[in-house]
Short mmCIF file of C-alpha atoms in Angstrom, two decimals:
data_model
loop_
_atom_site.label_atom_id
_atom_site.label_comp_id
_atom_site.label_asym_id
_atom_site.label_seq_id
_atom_site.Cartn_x
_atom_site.Cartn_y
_atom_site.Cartn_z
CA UNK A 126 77.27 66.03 -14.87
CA UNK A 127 78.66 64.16 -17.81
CA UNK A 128 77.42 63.62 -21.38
CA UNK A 129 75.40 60.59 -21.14
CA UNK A 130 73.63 61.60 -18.68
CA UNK A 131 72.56 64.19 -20.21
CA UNK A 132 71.39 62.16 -23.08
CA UNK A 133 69.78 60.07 -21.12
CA UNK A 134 67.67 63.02 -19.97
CA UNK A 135 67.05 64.23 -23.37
CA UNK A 136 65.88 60.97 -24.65
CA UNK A 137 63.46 60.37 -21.20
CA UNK A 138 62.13 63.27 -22.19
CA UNK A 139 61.04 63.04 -25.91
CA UNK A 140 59.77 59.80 -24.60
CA UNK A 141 58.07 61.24 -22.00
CA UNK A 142 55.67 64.00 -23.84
CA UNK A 143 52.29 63.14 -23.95
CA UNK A 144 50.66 62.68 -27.59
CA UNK A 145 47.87 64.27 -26.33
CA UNK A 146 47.40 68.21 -24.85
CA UNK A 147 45.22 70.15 -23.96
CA UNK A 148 45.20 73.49 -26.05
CA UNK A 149 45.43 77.05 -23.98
CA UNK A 150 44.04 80.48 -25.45
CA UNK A 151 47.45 82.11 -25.01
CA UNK A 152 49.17 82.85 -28.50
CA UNK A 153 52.81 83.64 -28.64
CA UNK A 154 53.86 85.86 -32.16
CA UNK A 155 56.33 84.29 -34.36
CA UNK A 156 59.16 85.49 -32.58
CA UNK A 157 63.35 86.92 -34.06
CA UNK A 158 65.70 84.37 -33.58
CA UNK A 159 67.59 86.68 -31.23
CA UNK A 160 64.58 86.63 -28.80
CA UNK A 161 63.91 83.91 -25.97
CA UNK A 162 60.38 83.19 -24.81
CA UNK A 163 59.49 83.46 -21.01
CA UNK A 164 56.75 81.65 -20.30
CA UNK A 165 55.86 82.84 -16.38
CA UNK A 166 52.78 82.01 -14.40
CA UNK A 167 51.56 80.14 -10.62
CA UNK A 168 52.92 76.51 -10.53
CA UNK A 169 50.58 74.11 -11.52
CA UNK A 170 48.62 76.64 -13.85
CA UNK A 171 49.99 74.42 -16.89
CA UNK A 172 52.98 75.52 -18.41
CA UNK A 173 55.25 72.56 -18.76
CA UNK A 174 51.92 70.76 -20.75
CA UNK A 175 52.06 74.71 -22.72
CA UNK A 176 55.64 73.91 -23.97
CA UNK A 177 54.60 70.50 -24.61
CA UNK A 178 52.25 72.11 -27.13
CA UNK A 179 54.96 74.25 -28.48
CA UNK A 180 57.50 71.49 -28.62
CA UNK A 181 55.09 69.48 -31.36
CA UNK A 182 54.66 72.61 -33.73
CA UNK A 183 58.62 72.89 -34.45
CA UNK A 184 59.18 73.08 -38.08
CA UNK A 185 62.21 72.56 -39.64
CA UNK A 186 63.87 72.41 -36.15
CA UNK A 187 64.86 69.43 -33.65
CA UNK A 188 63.28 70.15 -30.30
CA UNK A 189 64.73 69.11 -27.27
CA UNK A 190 63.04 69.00 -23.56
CA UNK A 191 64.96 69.33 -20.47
CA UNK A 192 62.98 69.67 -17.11
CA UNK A 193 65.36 70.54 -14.53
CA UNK A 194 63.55 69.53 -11.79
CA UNK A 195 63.74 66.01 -12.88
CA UNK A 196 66.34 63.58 -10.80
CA UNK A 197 68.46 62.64 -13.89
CA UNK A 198 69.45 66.50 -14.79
CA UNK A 199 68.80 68.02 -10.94
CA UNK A 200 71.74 69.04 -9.46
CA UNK A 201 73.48 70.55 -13.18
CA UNK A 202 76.00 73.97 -12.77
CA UNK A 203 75.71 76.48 -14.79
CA UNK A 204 78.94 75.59 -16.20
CA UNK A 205 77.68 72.49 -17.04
CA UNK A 206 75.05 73.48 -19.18
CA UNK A 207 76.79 73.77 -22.46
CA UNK A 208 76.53 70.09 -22.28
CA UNK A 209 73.23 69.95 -23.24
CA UNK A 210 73.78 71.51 -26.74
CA UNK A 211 76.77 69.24 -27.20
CA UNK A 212 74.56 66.35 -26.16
CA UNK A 213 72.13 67.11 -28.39
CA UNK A 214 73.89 67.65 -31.56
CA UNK A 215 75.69 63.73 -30.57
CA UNK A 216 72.40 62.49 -30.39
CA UNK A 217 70.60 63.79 -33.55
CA UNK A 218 71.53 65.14 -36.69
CA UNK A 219 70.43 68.23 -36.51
CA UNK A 220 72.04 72.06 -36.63
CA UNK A 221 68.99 74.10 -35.77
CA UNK A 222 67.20 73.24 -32.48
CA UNK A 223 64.61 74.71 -30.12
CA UNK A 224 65.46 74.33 -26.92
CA UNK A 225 62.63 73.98 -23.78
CA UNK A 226 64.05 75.01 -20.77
CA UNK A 227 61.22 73.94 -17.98
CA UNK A 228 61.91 75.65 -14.50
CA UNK A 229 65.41 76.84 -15.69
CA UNK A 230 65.25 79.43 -12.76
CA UNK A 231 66.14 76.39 -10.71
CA UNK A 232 70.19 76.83 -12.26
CA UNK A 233 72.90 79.89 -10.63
CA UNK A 234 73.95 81.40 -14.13
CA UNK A 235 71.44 80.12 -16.77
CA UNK A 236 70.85 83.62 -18.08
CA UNK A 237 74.62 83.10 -19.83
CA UNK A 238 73.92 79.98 -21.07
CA UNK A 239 70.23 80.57 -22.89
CA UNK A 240 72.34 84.20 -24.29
CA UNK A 241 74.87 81.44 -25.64
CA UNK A 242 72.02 79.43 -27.38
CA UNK A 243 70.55 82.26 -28.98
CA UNK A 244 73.72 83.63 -30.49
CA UNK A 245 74.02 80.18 -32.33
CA UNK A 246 71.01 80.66 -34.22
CA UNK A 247 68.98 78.35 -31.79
CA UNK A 248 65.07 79.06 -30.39
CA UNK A 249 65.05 79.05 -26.99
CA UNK A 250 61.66 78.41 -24.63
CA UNK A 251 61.84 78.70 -20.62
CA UNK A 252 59.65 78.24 -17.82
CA UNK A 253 59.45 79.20 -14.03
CA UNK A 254 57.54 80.15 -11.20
CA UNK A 255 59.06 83.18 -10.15
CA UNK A 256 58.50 86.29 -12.16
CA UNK A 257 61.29 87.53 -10.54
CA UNK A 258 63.43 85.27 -11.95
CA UNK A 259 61.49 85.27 -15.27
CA UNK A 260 59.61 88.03 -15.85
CA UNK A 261 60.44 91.74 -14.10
CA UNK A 262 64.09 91.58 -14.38
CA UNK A 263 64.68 89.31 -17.60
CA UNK A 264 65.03 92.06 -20.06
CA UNK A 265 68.15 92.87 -17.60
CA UNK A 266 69.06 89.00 -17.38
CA UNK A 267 69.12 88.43 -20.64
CA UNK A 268 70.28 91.80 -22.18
CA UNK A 269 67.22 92.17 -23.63
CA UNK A 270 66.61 89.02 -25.56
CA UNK A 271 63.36 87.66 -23.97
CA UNK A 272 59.96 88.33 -23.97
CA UNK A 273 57.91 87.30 -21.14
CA UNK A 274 54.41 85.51 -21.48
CA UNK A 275 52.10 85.36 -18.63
CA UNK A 276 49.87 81.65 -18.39
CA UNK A 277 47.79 81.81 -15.61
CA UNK A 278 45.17 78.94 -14.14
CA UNK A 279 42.63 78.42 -16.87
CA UNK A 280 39.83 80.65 -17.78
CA UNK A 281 36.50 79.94 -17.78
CA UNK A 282 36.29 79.29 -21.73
CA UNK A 283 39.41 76.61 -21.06
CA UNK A 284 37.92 75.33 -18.26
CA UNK A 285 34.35 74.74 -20.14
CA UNK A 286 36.68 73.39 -23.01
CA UNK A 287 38.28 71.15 -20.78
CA UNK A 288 34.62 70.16 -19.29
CA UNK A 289 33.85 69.16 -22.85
CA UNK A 290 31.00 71.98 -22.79
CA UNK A 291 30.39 73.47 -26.41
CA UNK A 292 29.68 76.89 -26.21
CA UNK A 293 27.80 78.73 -29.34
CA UNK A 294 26.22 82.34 -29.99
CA UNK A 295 22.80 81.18 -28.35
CA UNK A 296 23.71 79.72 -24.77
CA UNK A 297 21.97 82.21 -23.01
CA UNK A 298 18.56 80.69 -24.58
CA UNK A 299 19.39 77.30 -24.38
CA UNK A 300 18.02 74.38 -22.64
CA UNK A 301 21.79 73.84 -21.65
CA UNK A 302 22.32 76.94 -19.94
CA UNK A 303 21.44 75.57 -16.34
CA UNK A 304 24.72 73.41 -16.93
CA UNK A 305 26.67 76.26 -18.04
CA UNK A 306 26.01 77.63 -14.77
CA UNK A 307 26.59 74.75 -12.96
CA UNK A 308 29.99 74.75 -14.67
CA UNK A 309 30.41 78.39 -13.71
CA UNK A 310 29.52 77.61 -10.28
CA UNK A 311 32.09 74.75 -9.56
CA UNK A 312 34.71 76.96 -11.47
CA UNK A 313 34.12 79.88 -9.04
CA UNK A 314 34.70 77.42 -5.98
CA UNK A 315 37.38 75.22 -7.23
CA UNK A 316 39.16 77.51 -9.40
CA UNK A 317 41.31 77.10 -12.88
CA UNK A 318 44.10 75.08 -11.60
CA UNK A 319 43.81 72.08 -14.53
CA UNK A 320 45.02 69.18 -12.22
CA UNK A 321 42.10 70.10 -9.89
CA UNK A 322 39.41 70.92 -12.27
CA UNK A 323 40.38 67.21 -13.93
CA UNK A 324 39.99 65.99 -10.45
CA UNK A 325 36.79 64.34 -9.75
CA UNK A 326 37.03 63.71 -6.15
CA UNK A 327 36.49 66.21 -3.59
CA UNK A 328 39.17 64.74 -1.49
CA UNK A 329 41.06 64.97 -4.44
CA UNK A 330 41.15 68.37 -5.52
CA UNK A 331 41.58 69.08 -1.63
CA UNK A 332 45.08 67.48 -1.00
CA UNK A 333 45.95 68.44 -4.35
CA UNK A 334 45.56 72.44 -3.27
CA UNK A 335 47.17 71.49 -0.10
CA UNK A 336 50.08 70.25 -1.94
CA UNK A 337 50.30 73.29 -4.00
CA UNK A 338 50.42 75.53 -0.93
CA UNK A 339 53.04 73.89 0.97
CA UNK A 340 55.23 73.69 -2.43
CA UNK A 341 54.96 77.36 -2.48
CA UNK A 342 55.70 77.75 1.31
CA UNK A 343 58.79 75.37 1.79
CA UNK A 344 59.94 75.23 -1.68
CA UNK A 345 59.62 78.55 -3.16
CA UNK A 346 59.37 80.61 -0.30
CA UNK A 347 61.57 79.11 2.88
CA UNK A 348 64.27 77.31 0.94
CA UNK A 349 64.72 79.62 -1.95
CA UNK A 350 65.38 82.24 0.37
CA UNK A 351 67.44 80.53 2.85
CA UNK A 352 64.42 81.80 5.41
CA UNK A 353 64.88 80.13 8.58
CA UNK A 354 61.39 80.91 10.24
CA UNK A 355 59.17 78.39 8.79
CA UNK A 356 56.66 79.02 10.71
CA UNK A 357 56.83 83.15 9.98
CA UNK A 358 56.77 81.94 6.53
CA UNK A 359 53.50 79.46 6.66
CA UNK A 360 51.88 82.23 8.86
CA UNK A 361 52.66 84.74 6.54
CA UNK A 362 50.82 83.03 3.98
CA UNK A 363 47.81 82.05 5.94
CA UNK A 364 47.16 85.58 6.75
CA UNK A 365 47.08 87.24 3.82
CA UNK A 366 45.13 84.03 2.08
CA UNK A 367 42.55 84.70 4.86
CA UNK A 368 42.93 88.53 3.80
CA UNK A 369 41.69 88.00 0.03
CA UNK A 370 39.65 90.93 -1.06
CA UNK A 371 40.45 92.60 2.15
CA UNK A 372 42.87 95.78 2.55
CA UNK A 373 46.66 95.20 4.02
CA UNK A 374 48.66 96.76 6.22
CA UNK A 375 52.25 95.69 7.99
CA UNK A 376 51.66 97.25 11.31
CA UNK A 377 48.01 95.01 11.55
CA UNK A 378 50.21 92.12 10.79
CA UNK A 379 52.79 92.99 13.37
CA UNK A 380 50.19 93.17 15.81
CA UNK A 381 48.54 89.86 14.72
CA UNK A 382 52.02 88.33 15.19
CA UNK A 383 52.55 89.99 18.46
CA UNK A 384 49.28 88.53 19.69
CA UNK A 385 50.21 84.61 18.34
CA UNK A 386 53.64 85.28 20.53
CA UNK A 387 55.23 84.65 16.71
CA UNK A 388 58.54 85.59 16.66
CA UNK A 389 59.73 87.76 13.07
CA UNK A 390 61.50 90.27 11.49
CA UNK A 391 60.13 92.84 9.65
CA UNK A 392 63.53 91.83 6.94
CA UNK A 393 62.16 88.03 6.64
CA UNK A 394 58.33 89.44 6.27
CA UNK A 395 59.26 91.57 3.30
CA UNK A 396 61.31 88.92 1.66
CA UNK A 397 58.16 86.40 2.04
CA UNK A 398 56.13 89.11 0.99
CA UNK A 399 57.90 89.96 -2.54
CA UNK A 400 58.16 86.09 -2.81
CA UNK A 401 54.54 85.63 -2.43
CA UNK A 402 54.38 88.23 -5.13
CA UNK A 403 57.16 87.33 -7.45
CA UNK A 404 55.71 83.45 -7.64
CA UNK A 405 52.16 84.36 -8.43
CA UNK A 406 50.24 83.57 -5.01
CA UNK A 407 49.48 87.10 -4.48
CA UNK A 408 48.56 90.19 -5.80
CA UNK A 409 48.30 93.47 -4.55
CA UNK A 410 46.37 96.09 -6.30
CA UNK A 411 46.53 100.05 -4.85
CA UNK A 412 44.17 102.77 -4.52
CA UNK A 413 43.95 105.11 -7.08
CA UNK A 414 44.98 108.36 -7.20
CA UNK A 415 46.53 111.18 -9.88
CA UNK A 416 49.50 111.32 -7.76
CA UNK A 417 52.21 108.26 -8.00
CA UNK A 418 53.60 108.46 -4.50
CA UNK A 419 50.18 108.42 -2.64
CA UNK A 420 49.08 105.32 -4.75
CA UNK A 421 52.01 103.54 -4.44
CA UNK A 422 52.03 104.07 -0.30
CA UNK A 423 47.54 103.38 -0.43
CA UNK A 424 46.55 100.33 1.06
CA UNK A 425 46.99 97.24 -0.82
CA UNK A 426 43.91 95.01 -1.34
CA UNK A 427 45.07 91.56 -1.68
CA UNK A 428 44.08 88.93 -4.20
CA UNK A 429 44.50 85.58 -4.93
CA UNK A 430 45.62 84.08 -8.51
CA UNK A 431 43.14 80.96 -7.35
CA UNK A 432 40.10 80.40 -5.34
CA UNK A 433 41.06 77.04 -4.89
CA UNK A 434 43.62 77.81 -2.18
CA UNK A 435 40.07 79.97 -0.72
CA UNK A 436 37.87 77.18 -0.71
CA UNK A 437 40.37 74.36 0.77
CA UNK A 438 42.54 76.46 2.76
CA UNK A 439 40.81 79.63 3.85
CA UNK A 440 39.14 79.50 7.17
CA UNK A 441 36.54 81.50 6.53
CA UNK A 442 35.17 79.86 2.92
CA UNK A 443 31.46 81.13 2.81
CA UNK A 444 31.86 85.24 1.78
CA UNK A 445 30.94 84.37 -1.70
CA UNK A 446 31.15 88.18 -2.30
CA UNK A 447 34.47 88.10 -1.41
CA UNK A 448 35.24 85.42 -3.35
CA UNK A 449 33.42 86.32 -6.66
CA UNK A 450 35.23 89.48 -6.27
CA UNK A 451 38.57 87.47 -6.39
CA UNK A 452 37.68 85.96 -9.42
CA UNK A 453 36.73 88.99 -11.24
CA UNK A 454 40.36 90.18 -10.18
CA UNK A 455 41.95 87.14 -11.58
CA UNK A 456 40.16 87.71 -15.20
CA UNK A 457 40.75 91.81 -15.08
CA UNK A 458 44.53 90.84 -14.40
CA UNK A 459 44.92 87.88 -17.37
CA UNK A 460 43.13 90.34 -19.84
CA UNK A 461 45.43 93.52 -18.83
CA UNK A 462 48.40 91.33 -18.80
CA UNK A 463 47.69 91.16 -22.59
CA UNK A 464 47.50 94.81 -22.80
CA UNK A 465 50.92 97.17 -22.59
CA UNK A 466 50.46 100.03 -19.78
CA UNK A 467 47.73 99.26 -17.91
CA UNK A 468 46.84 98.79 -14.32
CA UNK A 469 44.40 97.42 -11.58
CA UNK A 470 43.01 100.03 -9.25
CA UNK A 471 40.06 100.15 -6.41
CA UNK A 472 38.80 103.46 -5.85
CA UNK A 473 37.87 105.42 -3.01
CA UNK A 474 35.45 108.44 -3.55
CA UNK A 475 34.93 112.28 -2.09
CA UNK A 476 32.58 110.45 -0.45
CA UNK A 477 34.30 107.74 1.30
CA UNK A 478 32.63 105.13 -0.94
CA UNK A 479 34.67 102.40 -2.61
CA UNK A 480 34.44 101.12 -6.32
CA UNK A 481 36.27 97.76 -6.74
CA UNK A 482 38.30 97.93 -10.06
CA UNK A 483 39.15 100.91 -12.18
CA UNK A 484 41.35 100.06 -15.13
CA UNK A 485 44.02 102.69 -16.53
CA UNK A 486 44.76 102.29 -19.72
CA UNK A 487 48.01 104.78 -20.41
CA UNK A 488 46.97 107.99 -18.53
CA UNK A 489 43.18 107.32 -19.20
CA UNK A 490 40.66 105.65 -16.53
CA UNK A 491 38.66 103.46 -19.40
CA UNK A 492 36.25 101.17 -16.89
CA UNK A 493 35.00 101.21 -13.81
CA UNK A 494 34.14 97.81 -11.88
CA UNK A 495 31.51 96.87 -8.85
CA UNK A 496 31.12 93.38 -7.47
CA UNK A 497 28.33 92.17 -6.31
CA UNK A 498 27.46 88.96 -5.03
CA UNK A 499 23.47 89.57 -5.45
CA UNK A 500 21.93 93.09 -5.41
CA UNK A 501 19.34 93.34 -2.93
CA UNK A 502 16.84 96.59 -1.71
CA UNK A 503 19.51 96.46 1.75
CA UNK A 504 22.15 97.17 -0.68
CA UNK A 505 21.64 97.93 -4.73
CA UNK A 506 21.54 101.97 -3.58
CA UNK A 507 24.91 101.73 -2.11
CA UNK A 508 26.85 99.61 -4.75
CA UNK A 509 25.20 101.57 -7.56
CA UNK A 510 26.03 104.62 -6.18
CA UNK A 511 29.23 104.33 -5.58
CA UNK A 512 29.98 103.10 -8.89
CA UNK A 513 28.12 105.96 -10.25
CA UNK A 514 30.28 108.57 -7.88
CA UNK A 515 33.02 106.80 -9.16
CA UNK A 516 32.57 107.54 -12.77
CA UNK A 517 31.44 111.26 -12.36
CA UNK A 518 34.71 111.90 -10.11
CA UNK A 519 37.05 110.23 -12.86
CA UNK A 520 34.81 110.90 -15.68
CA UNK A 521 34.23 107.21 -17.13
CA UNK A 522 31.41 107.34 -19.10
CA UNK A 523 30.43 103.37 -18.75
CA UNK A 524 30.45 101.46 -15.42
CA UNK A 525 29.27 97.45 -14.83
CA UNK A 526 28.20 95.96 -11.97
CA UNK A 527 28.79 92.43 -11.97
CA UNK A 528 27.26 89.92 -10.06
CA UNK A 529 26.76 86.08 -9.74
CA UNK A 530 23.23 85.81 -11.61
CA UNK A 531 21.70 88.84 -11.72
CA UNK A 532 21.17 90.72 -15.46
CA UNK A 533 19.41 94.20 -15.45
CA UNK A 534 19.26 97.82 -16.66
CA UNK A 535 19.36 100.51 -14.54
CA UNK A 536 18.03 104.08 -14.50
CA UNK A 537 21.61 105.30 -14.05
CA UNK A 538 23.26 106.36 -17.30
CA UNK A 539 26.14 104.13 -18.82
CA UNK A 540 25.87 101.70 -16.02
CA UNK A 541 25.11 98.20 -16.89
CA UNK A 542 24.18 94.90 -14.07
CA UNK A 543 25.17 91.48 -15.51
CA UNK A 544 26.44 87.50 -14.00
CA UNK A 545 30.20 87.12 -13.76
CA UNK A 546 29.52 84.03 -16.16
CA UNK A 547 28.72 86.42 -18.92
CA UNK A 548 31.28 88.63 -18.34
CA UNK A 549 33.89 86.42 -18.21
CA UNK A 550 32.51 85.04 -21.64
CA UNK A 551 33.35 87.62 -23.15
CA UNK A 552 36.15 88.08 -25.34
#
């Protein structure tokens, strides 16, 4: 990788960014010089079009772009690298800079180079898919000069924004409210990816999920990891997206893959497992319990950071309950993510009854969580009791049952009935 070349890149880029973004809800603090920013999240949940935005509110500093999945830069060492600096400093007369590194994971050895940017005085930005690479170990990486921002798909306040739907104080009384719903409705399905919520064709949004799943199967997943069972790997993935909402175990999978004749290792299902993880596919949140080691060996339920991949991939599309439970995860885990020390749990009671979300906040259980698709006579006793056994067992004072469109008060003390939309309204 030479010079111009370099340049070249550098100059496609500044060429390149739109004049027009969309703005996201996440804020990043004026940061110290000495600190990078890791900006981590799903592909395709907008983070390239995020540094965009930051790249046009440099002041006082020359920003330059380099995405390195692009053609022109692909293929750069990490000894290389220090080219880009030296490129830069040919091209314009600058000193300071602010540097966007988009997918930088992609380079052996960047952590070195973006520690060698930083010690000359420069901001530094970076982007990538893999919170492994980015996010859990890049205190380590970079010896403690980055901060790690999570950007997920939008919410539903970006993705009524984006829908050109004004929201104000009085919605809930408004003759407009039926198309707030409406909105909230094709959100749930379709999910927050912005590519796909742009989309206006069915067809559309379909090939474009498609697209992101097999990304995340042969790029992230099989070549990344040098995995030579592809179709382990796509299997892998297909289970556990069938799974969402739904408890795992490795021994059920073993037997599923026993039953499909599917040959495996239980090595190459762990690695696809903490890759699933590590890009943002999956989540896994644990069952409660005082004691560390039994929560961390609990069954997992697993979660999706999208319905779309439900709705276009999933072969069983029509549990809305599962699905509007799904969502509710996604939101719980984008507004703890803001929060330090706390964590997703479902709970299981004296009683064998299960409450879907308990948030701990430090060593205190603050709220307790039931989803509901639509409370019925067949059911309302159940899910409201075991919410309410939930909260006298872990002694939460205020408990919520959400549910697609239902809004009521209950004889039970502290707890509360209200529509996902609402919820997820609030701030």
């Amino acid at each position: 990788m030479d010079a111009e070349t370099v340049k070249r890149a550098i100059v496609k880029f500044e060429e390149s960014i739109p004049k027009e973004t969309f703005e996201r809800e996440m804020r990043i603090p004026e940061m110290p010089f000495d600190k990078a920013v890791a900006i981590v999240g799903p592909r395709r949940a907008g983070k390239t079009y995020y540094l965009y935005n930051t790249y046009k509110k440099q002041a006082g500093r020359k920003p330059i772009f380099i995405n390195f999945e692009d053609n022109l830069i692909k293929g750069i060492g990490d000894k290389e690298l220090n080219i880009i600096p030296q490129a830069s400093t040919e091209l314009f007369e600058a000193k300071d800079f602010s540097f966007f590194l988009d997918e930088i994971q992609i380079v052996e050895g960047w952590e070195s180079f973006a520690i060698s940017l930083l010690n000359s005085h420069h901001k530094v930005y970076a982007t990538g898919s893999n919170s492994r690479t980015l996010s859990k170990d890049i205190a380590t990486a970079l010896r403690g000069k980055a901060l790690p921002f999570l950007l997920l798909p939008l919410s539903f306040t970006e993705f009524l924004k984006m829908k050109s739907f004004e929201l104000d104080k009085r919605m809930q009384y408004s003759g407009r409210l039926p198309s707030l719903k409406r909105l909230f409705q094709e959100y749930l399905i379709h999910g927050g990816f912005p590519e796909i919520a742009l989309a206006k064709e069915l067809e559309l949004k379909n090939r474009l999920a498609n697209n992101y799943f097999d990304t995340i199967i042969y790029k992230d997943t099989i070549e990344r990891n040098k995995i030579t069972n592809a179709k382990l790997a796509t299997n892998t993935a297909k289970y556990l997206l069938n799974l969402y909402a739904n408890t795992f175990s490795i021994a059920a999978y073993e037997n599923y893959l026993k039953s499909n004749k599917t040959p495996y290792s239980l090595e190459d299902i762990y690695t696809i497992l903490g890759t699933l993880k590590d890009i943002y596919f999956i989540s896994y949140v644990k069952q409660y319990s005082k004691s560390y080691k039994k929560s961390e060996f609990s069954k997992a339920k697993i979660y999706l950071f999208d319905t779309a991949y439900i709705t276009f991939l999933a072969s069983e599309t029509t549990d809305m309950g599962r699905i509007l439970e799904n969502l509710v995860f996604i939101e719980l885990f984008r507004r703890q993510n803001t929060l330090e020390n706390t964590g997703i749990y479902y709970h299981q009671t004296k009683n064998g009854k299960e409450c879907d979300f308990i948030i701990k906040n430090n060593s205190k259980i603050t709220h307790a969580i039931q989803v509901c698709y639509r409370l019925t006579q067949k059911n309302r006793e159940r899910e409201i009791h075991a919410l309410s056994e939930t909260m006298k067992e872990l002694g939460i004072k205020q408990g919520i049952i959400l549910t697609h469109d239902q809004e009521e008060k209950t004889q039970k003390t502290g707890i509360s009935i209200k529509p996902v939309w609402k919820w997820l309204l609030e701030t």
